[in-house]
């Protein structure tokens, strides 16, 4: 690792947000298998650096494990979501500064009137999957701060303004 880059991160950011880490493919590699080794290492580094940490990507359309499509159905998707959130948050309960229960659920280009992204979760559970994920996260760690994350809304462009409008609506 680049020690100068890590020092700049500690100095400039004020928080460890492991972007791209913690997704299902990494933390939930099998239907009943968990692997928190990478998250444990990042958490250890954040602690040693004195940085609070955000748990990311509890429910996200990206970086899904290969087993997901063959094991998860409308009948069991809510249970899989709940189990994942409770297992992940349970491991770090009271340790992380905040959590990202749902990541990047807005994409107006997908053509839905509510601006929501067509994701596996949307197909399995409908738009209420977002509220479900936040509810499960609040139950798993009632003291946690829950944060929604979106990208592409900060630019001064018509597309960003539209996405920003749908994000605020959400």
Tab-separated table of C-alpha atoms in Angstrom:
chain	number	residue	atom	x	y	z
A	1	UNK	CA	0.000	0.000	0.000
A	2	UNK	CA	1.075	3.554	-0.682
A	3	UNK	CA	1.799	5.019	2.762
A	4	UNK	CA	1.669	8.609	1.475
A	5	UNK	CA	-1.777	8.005	-0.010
A	6	UNK	CA	-3.017	6.430	3.225
A	7	UNK	CA	-1.627	9.355	5.242
A	8	UNK	CA	-3.392	11.802	2.905
A	9	UNK	CA	-6.624	9.854	3.327
A	10	UNK	CA	-6.399	10.052	7.113
A	11	UNK	CA	-5.499	13.740	6.991
A	12	UNK	CA	-8.098	14.822	4.419
A	13	UNK	CA	-11.127	12.557	4.650
A	14	UNK	CA	-12.122	12.191	8.274
A	15	UNK	CA	-13.845	8.846	7.618
A	16	UNK	CA	-13.155	5.459	6.100
A	17	UNK	CA	-15.763	4.554	3.494
A	18	UNK	CA	-14.667	1.312	1.816
A	19	UNK	CA	-16.064	1.962	-1.653
A	20	UNK	CA	-16.520	-1.280	-3.556
A	21	UNK	CA	-15.800	-3.365	-0.470
A	22	UNK	CA	-18.434	-5.202	1.493
A	23	UNK	CA	-20.606	-6.130	-1.484
A	24	UNK	CA	-22.427	-9.465	-1.441
A	25	UNK	CA	-19.969	-11.195	-3.797
A	26	UNK	CA	-17.247	-10.520	-1.252
A	27	UNK	CA	-18.975	-10.860	2.110
A	28	UNK	CA	-21.618	-13.471	1.203
A	29	UNK	CA	-19.824	-15.774	-1.268
A	30	UNK	CA	-22.269	-18.676	-0.762
A	31	UNK	CA	-25.942	-18.848	0.228
A	32	UNK	CA	-24.946	-19.745	3.804
A	33	UNK	CA	-21.285	-18.657	3.692
A	34	UNK	CA	-19.774	-15.443	5.005
A	35	UNK	CA	-16.327	-13.907	4.556
A	36	UNK	CA	-15.538	-10.716	6.428
A	37	UNK	CA	-11.740	-10.957	6.122
A	38	UNK	CA	-11.374	-7.883	3.891
A	39	UNK	CA	-13.821	-5.833	5.961
A	40	UNK	CA	-12.034	-6.890	9.154
A	41	UNK	CA	-8.715	-5.681	7.706
A	42	UNK	CA	-10.221	-2.361	6.632
A	43	UNK	CA	-11.885	-1.952	10.035
A	44	UNK	CA	-8.561	-2.682	11.739
A	45	UNK	CA	-6.832	-0.068	9.601
A	46	UNK	CA	-9.586	2.501	10.257
A	47	UNK	CA	-9.252	1.903	13.998
A	48	UNK	CA	-5.464	2.234	13.882
A	49	UNK	CA	-5.841	5.469	11.898
A	50	UNK	CA	-8.449	6.809	14.322
A	51	UNK	CA	-11.082	7.104	11.580
A	52	UNK	CA	-14.771	6.305	11.949
A	53	UNK	CA	-15.997	3.845	9.320
A	54	UNK	CA	-19.127	3.476	7.231
A	55	UNK	CA	-20.477	0.032	6.372
A	56	UNK	CA	-21.301	0.040	2.687
A	57	UNK	CA	-23.434	-1.703	0.106
A	58	UNK	CA	-25.783	-3.812	2.215
A	59	UNK	CA	-28.223	-3.884	-0.721
A	60	UNK	CA	-26.800	-3.010	-4.118
A	61	UNK	CA	-27.368	-4.155	-7.673
A	62	UNK	CA	-23.660	-4.513	-8.386
A	63	UNK	CA	-21.128	-7.137	-7.318
A	64	UNK	CA	-23.735	-9.805	-6.659
A	65	UNK	CA	-22.490	-13.378	-6.128
A	66	UNK	CA	-23.000	-15.995	-8.832
A	67	UNK	CA	-25.313	-18.007	-6.570
A	68	UNK	CA	-27.799	-15.150	-6.188
A	69	UNK	CA	-29.858	-15.649	-9.363
A	70	UNK	CA	-30.200	-19.400	-8.898
A	71	UNK	CA	-31.080	-19.243	-5.176
A	72	UNK	CA	-33.052	-16.045	-4.594
A	73	UNK	CA	-36.684	-15.792	-5.672
A	74	UNK	CA	-39.599	-13.470	-4.891
A	75	UNK	CA	-40.627	-15.971	-2.191
A	76	UNK	CA	-37.311	-15.850	-0.287
A	77	UNK	CA	-35.685	-12.562	-1.318
A	78	UNK	CA	-36.866	-10.690	1.789
A	79	UNK	CA	-35.396	-13.375	4.045
A	80	UNK	CA	-32.071	-13.367	2.182
A	81	UNK	CA	-31.930	-9.571	2.447
A	82	UNK	CA	-32.754	-9.642	6.149
A	83	UNK	CA	-30.238	-12.395	6.902
A	84	UNK	CA	-27.508	-10.554	5.004
A	85	UNK	CA	-28.151	-7.239	6.739
A	86	UNK	CA	-28.377	-8.806	10.195
A	87	UNK	CA	-25.221	-10.899	9.689
A	88	UNK	CA	-23.153	-8.015	8.312
A	89	UNK	CA	-24.374	-5.361	10.717
A	90	UNK	CA	-24.380	-7.813	13.608
A	91	UNK	CA	-20.665	-8.410	13.152
A	92	UNK	CA	-19.888	-4.688	13.473
A	93	UNK	CA	-22.837	-3.548	15.605
A	94	UNK	CA	-21.977	-0.419	17.538
A	95	UNK	CA	-18.560	-0.163	15.871
A	96	UNK	CA	-19.218	1.553	12.551
A	97	UNK	CA	-20.106	5.233	12.418
A	98	UNK	CA	-22.854	4.704	9.853
A	99	UNK	CA	-24.258	2.289	7.298
A	100	UNK	CA	-25.327	2.430	3.658
A	101	UNK	CA	-28.364	0.083	3.577
A	102	UNK	CA	-29.201	0.777	-0.098
A	103	UNK	CA	-26.748	1.972	-2.697
A	104	UNK	CA	-27.474	3.684	-6.026
A	105	UNK	CA	-31.154	2.808	-6.450
A	106	UNK	CA	-31.954	5.723	-8.786
A	107	UNK	CA	-31.449	5.650	-12.559
A	108	UNK	CA	-34.009	7.664	-14.543
A	109	UNK	CA	-32.655	6.248	-17.814
A	110	UNK	CA	-34.204	2.885	-16.874
A	111	UNK	CA	-37.577	4.490	-17.678
A	112	UNK	CA	-39.534	3.870	-14.482
A	113	UNK	CA	-41.890	6.762	-13.609
A	114	UNK	CA	-40.396	6.894	-10.097
A	115	UNK	CA	-36.841	7.103	-11.486
A	116	UNK	CA	-35.756	3.930	-9.707
A	117	UNK	CA	-33.142	1.630	-11.194
A	118	UNK	CA	-34.180	-1.766	-12.559
A	119	UNK	CA	-32.187	-4.046	-10.249
A	120	UNK	CA	-32.464	-7.668	-9.179
A	121	UNK	CA	-34.010	-6.375	-5.953
A	122	UNK	CA	-36.580	-4.329	-7.865
A	123	UNK	CA	-37.490	-7.354	-9.978
A	124	UNK	CA	-37.784	-9.616	-6.928
A	125	UNK	CA	-39.520	-7.329	-4.429
A	126	UNK	CA	-40.616	-4.147	-6.168
A	127	UNK	CA	-39.774	-0.629	-4.998
A	128	UNK	CA	-40.534	-1.382	-1.352
A	129	UNK	CA	-37.195	-3.261	-1.168
A	130	UNK	CA	-35.599	0.094	-0.334
A	131	UNK	CA	-37.761	0.720	2.731
A	132	UNK	CA	-37.322	-2.924	3.756
A	133	UNK	CA	-33.537	-2.626	3.680
A	134	UNK	CA	-33.611	0.521	5.819
A	135	UNK	CA	-36.064	-1.113	8.241
A	136	UNK	CA	-33.887	-4.216	8.612
A	137	UNK	CA	-30.797	-2.058	9.104
A	138	UNK	CA	-32.544	-0.020	11.814
A	139	UNK	CA	-33.556	-3.258	13.535
A	140	UNK	CA	-30.084	-4.799	13.235
A	141	UNK	CA	-28.384	-1.817	14.893
A	142	UNK	CA	-30.884	0.691	16.335
A	143	UNK	CA	-28.116	3.167	17.239
A	144	UNK	CA	-26.639	3.258	13.729
A	145	UNK	CA	-26.858	6.248	11.428
A	146	UNK	CA	-28.317	5.094	8.114
A	147	UNK	CA	-27.265	6.839	4.902
A	148	UNK	CA	-28.473	6.567	1.326
A	149	UNK	CA	-25.712	6.840	-1.298
A	150	UNK	CA	-26.127	7.994	-4.886
A	151	UNK	CA	-23.744	9.152	-7.605
A	152	UNK	CA	-24.040	11.530	-10.553
A	153	UNK	CA	-26.276	14.070	-8.833
A	154	UNK	CA	-23.748	16.804	-8.116
A	155	UNK	CA	-23.063	17.989	-11.660
A	156	UNK	CA	-24.634	21.016	-13.316
A	157	UNK	CA	-26.351	19.150	-16.143
A	158	UNK	CA	-29.922	18.253	-17.083
A	159	UNK	CA	-29.258	14.538	-16.478
A	160	UNK	CA	-27.840	15.197	-13.007
A	161	UNK	CA	-30.724	17.550	-12.176
A	162	UNK	CA	-33.230	14.861	-13.161
A	163	UNK	CA	-31.432	12.200	-11.158
A	164	UNK	CA	-31.151	14.602	-8.217
A	165	UNK	CA	-34.919	15.247	-8.392
A	166	UNK	CA	-35.683	11.506	-8.233
A	167	UNK	CA	-33.146	10.998	-5.447
A	168	UNK	CA	-34.765	13.734	-3.374
A	169	UNK	CA	-38.189	12.252	-4.151
A	170	UNK	CA	-36.941	8.891	-2.866
